[in-house]
PDB file of C-alpha atoms in Angstrom:
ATOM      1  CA  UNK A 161     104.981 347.230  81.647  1.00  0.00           C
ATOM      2  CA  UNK A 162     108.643 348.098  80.905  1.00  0.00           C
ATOM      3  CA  UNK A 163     111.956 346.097  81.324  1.00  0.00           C
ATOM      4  CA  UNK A 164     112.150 348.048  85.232  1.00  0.00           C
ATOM      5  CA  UNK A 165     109.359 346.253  86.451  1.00  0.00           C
ATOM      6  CA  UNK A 166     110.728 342.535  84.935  1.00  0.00           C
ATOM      7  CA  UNK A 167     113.756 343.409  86.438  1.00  0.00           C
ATOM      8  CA  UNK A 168     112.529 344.113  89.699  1.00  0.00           C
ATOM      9  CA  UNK A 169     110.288 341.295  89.773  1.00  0.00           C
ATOM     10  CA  UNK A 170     113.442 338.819  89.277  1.00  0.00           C
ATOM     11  CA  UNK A 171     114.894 340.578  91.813  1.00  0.00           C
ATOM     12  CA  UNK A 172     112.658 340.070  94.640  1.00  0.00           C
ATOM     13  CA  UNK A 173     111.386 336.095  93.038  1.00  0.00           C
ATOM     14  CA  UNK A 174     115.050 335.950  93.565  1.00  0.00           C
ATOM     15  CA  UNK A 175     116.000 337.373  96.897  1.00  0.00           C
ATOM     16  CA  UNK A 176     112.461 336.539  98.716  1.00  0.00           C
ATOM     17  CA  UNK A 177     112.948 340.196 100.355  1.00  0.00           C
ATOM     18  CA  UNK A 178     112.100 343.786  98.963  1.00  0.00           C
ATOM     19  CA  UNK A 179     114.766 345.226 101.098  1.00  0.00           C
ATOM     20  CA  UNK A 180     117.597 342.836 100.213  1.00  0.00           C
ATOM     21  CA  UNK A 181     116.378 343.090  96.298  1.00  0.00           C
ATOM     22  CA  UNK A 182     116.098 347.080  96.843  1.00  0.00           C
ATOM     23  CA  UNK A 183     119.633 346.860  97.698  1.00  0.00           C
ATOM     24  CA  UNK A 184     120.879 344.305  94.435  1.00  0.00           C
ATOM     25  CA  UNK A 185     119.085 346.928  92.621  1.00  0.00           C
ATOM     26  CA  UNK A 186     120.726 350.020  94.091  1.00  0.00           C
ATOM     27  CA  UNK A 187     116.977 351.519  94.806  1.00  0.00           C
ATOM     28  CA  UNK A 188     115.416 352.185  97.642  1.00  0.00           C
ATOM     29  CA  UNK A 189     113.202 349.863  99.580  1.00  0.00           C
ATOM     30  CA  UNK A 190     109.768 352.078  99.251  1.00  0.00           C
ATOM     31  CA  UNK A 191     110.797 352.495  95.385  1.00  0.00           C
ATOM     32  CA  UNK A 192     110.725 348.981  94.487  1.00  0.00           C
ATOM     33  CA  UNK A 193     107.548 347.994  96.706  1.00  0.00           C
ATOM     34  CA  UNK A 194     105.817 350.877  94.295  1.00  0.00           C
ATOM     35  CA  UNK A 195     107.411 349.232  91.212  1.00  0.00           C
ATOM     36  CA  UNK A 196     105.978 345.755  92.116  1.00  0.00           C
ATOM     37  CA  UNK A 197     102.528 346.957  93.228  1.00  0.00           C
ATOM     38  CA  UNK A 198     102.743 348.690  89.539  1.00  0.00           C
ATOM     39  CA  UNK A 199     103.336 345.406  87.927  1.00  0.00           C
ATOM     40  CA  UNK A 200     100.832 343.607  90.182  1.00  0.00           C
ATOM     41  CA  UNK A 201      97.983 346.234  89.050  1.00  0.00           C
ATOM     42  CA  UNK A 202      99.155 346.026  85.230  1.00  0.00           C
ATOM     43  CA  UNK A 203      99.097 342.565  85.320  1.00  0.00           C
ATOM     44  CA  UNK A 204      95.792 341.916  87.641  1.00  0.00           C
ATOM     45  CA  UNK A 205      97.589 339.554  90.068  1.00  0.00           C
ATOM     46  CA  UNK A 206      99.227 339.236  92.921  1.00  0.00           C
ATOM     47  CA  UNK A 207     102.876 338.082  92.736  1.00  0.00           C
ATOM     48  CA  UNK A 208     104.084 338.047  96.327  1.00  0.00           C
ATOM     49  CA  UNK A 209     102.417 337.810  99.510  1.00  0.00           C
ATOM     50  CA  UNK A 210     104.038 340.272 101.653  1.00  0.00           C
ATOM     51  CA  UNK A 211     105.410 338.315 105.382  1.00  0.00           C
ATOM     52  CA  UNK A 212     106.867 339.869 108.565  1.00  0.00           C
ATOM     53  CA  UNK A 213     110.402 338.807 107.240  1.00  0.00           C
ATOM     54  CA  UNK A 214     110.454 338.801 103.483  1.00  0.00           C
ATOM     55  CA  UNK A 215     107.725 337.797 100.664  1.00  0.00           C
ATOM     56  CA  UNK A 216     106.336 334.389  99.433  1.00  0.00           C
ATOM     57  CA  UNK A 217     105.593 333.798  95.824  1.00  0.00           C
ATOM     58  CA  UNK A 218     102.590 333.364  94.896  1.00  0.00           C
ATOM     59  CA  UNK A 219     101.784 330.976  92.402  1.00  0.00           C
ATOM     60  CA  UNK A 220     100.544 333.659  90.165  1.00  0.00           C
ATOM     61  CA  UNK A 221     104.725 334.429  89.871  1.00  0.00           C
ATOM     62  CA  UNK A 222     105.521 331.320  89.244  1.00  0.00           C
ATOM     63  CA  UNK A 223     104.974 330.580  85.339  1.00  0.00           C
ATOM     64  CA  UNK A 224     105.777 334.684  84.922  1.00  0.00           C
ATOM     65  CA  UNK A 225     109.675 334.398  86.375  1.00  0.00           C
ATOM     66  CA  UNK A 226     110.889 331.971  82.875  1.00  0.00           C
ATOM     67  CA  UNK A 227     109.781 334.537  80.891  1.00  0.00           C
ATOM     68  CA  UNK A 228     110.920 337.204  82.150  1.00  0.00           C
ATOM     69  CA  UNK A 229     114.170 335.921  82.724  1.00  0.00           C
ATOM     70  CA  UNK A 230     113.896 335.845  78.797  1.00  0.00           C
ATOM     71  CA  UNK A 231     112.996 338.826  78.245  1.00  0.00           C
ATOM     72  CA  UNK A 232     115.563 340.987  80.188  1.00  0.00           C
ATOM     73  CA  UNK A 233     118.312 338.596  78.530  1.00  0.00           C
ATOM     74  CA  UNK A 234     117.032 339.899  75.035  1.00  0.00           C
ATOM     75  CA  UNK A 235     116.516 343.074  76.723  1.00  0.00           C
ATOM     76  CA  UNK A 236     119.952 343.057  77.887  1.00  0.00           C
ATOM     77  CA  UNK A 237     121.740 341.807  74.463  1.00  0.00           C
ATOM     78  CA  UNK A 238     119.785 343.930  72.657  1.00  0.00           C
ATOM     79  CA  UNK A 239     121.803 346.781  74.376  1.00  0.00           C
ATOM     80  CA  UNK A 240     124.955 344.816  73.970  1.00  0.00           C
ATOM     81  CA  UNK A 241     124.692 344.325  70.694  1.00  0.00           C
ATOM     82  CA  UNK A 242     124.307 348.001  70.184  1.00  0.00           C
ATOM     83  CA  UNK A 243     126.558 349.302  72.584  1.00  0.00           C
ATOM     84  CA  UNK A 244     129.428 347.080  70.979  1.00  0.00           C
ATOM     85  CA  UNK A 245     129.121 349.140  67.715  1.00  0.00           C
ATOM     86  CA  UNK A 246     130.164 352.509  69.784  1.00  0.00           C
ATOM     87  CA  UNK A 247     133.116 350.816  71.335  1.00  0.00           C
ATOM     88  CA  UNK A 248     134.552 349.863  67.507  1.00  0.00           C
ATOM     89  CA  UNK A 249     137.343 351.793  66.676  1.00  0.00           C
ATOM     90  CA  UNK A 250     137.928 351.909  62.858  1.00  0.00           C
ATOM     91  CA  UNK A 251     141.575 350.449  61.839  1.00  0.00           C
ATOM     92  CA  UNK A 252     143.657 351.725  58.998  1.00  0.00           C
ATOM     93  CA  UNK A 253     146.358 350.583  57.775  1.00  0.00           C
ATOM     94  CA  UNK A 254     149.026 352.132  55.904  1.00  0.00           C
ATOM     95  CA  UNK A 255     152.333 350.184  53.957  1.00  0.00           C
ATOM     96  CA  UNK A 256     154.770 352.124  52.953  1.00  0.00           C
ATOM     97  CA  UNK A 257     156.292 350.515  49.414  1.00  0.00           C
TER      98      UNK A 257
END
């Protein structure tokens, strides 16, 4: 499992459609339904039951969208904090006496 498949499963908990969270995402609609059937077979569970007009959570989801949530925050200021150190310019200062 990597932070692309907690991301797209807050996505779609989220938006209740694959096409509407394929969109948020900026991925296409066949790409993210592979993504979550990934995450389902990793995981051994079924996290959305797939309806004519959007998905349903399953309860299986449920107690997996906290901590995930979690996890792509850390995820997320992990990068931050790293990417903060690139945008440092060093600072000299010079007096002149």
């Amino acid at each position: 499992m990597d932070i692309r498949h907690l991301k797209a499963f807050l996505a779609v908990f989220e938006e209740r459609n694959i096409t509407a969270a394929a969109q948020r995402l900026f991925i296409s609609q066949p790409t993210l339904s592979v993504t979550i059937k990934q995450l389902e077979e990793e995981l051994g569970a079924t996290l959305f039951v797939r309806q004519p007009r959007g998905v349903e959570v399953s309860d299986e989801a449920r107690p997996l969208y906290p901590q995930a949530r979690r996890m792509v925050a850390e995820s997320e200021a992990l990068s931050r904090l790293f990417r903060g150190r690139e945008n440092r310019a060093p600072l000299t200062l010079g007096i002149v006496g």
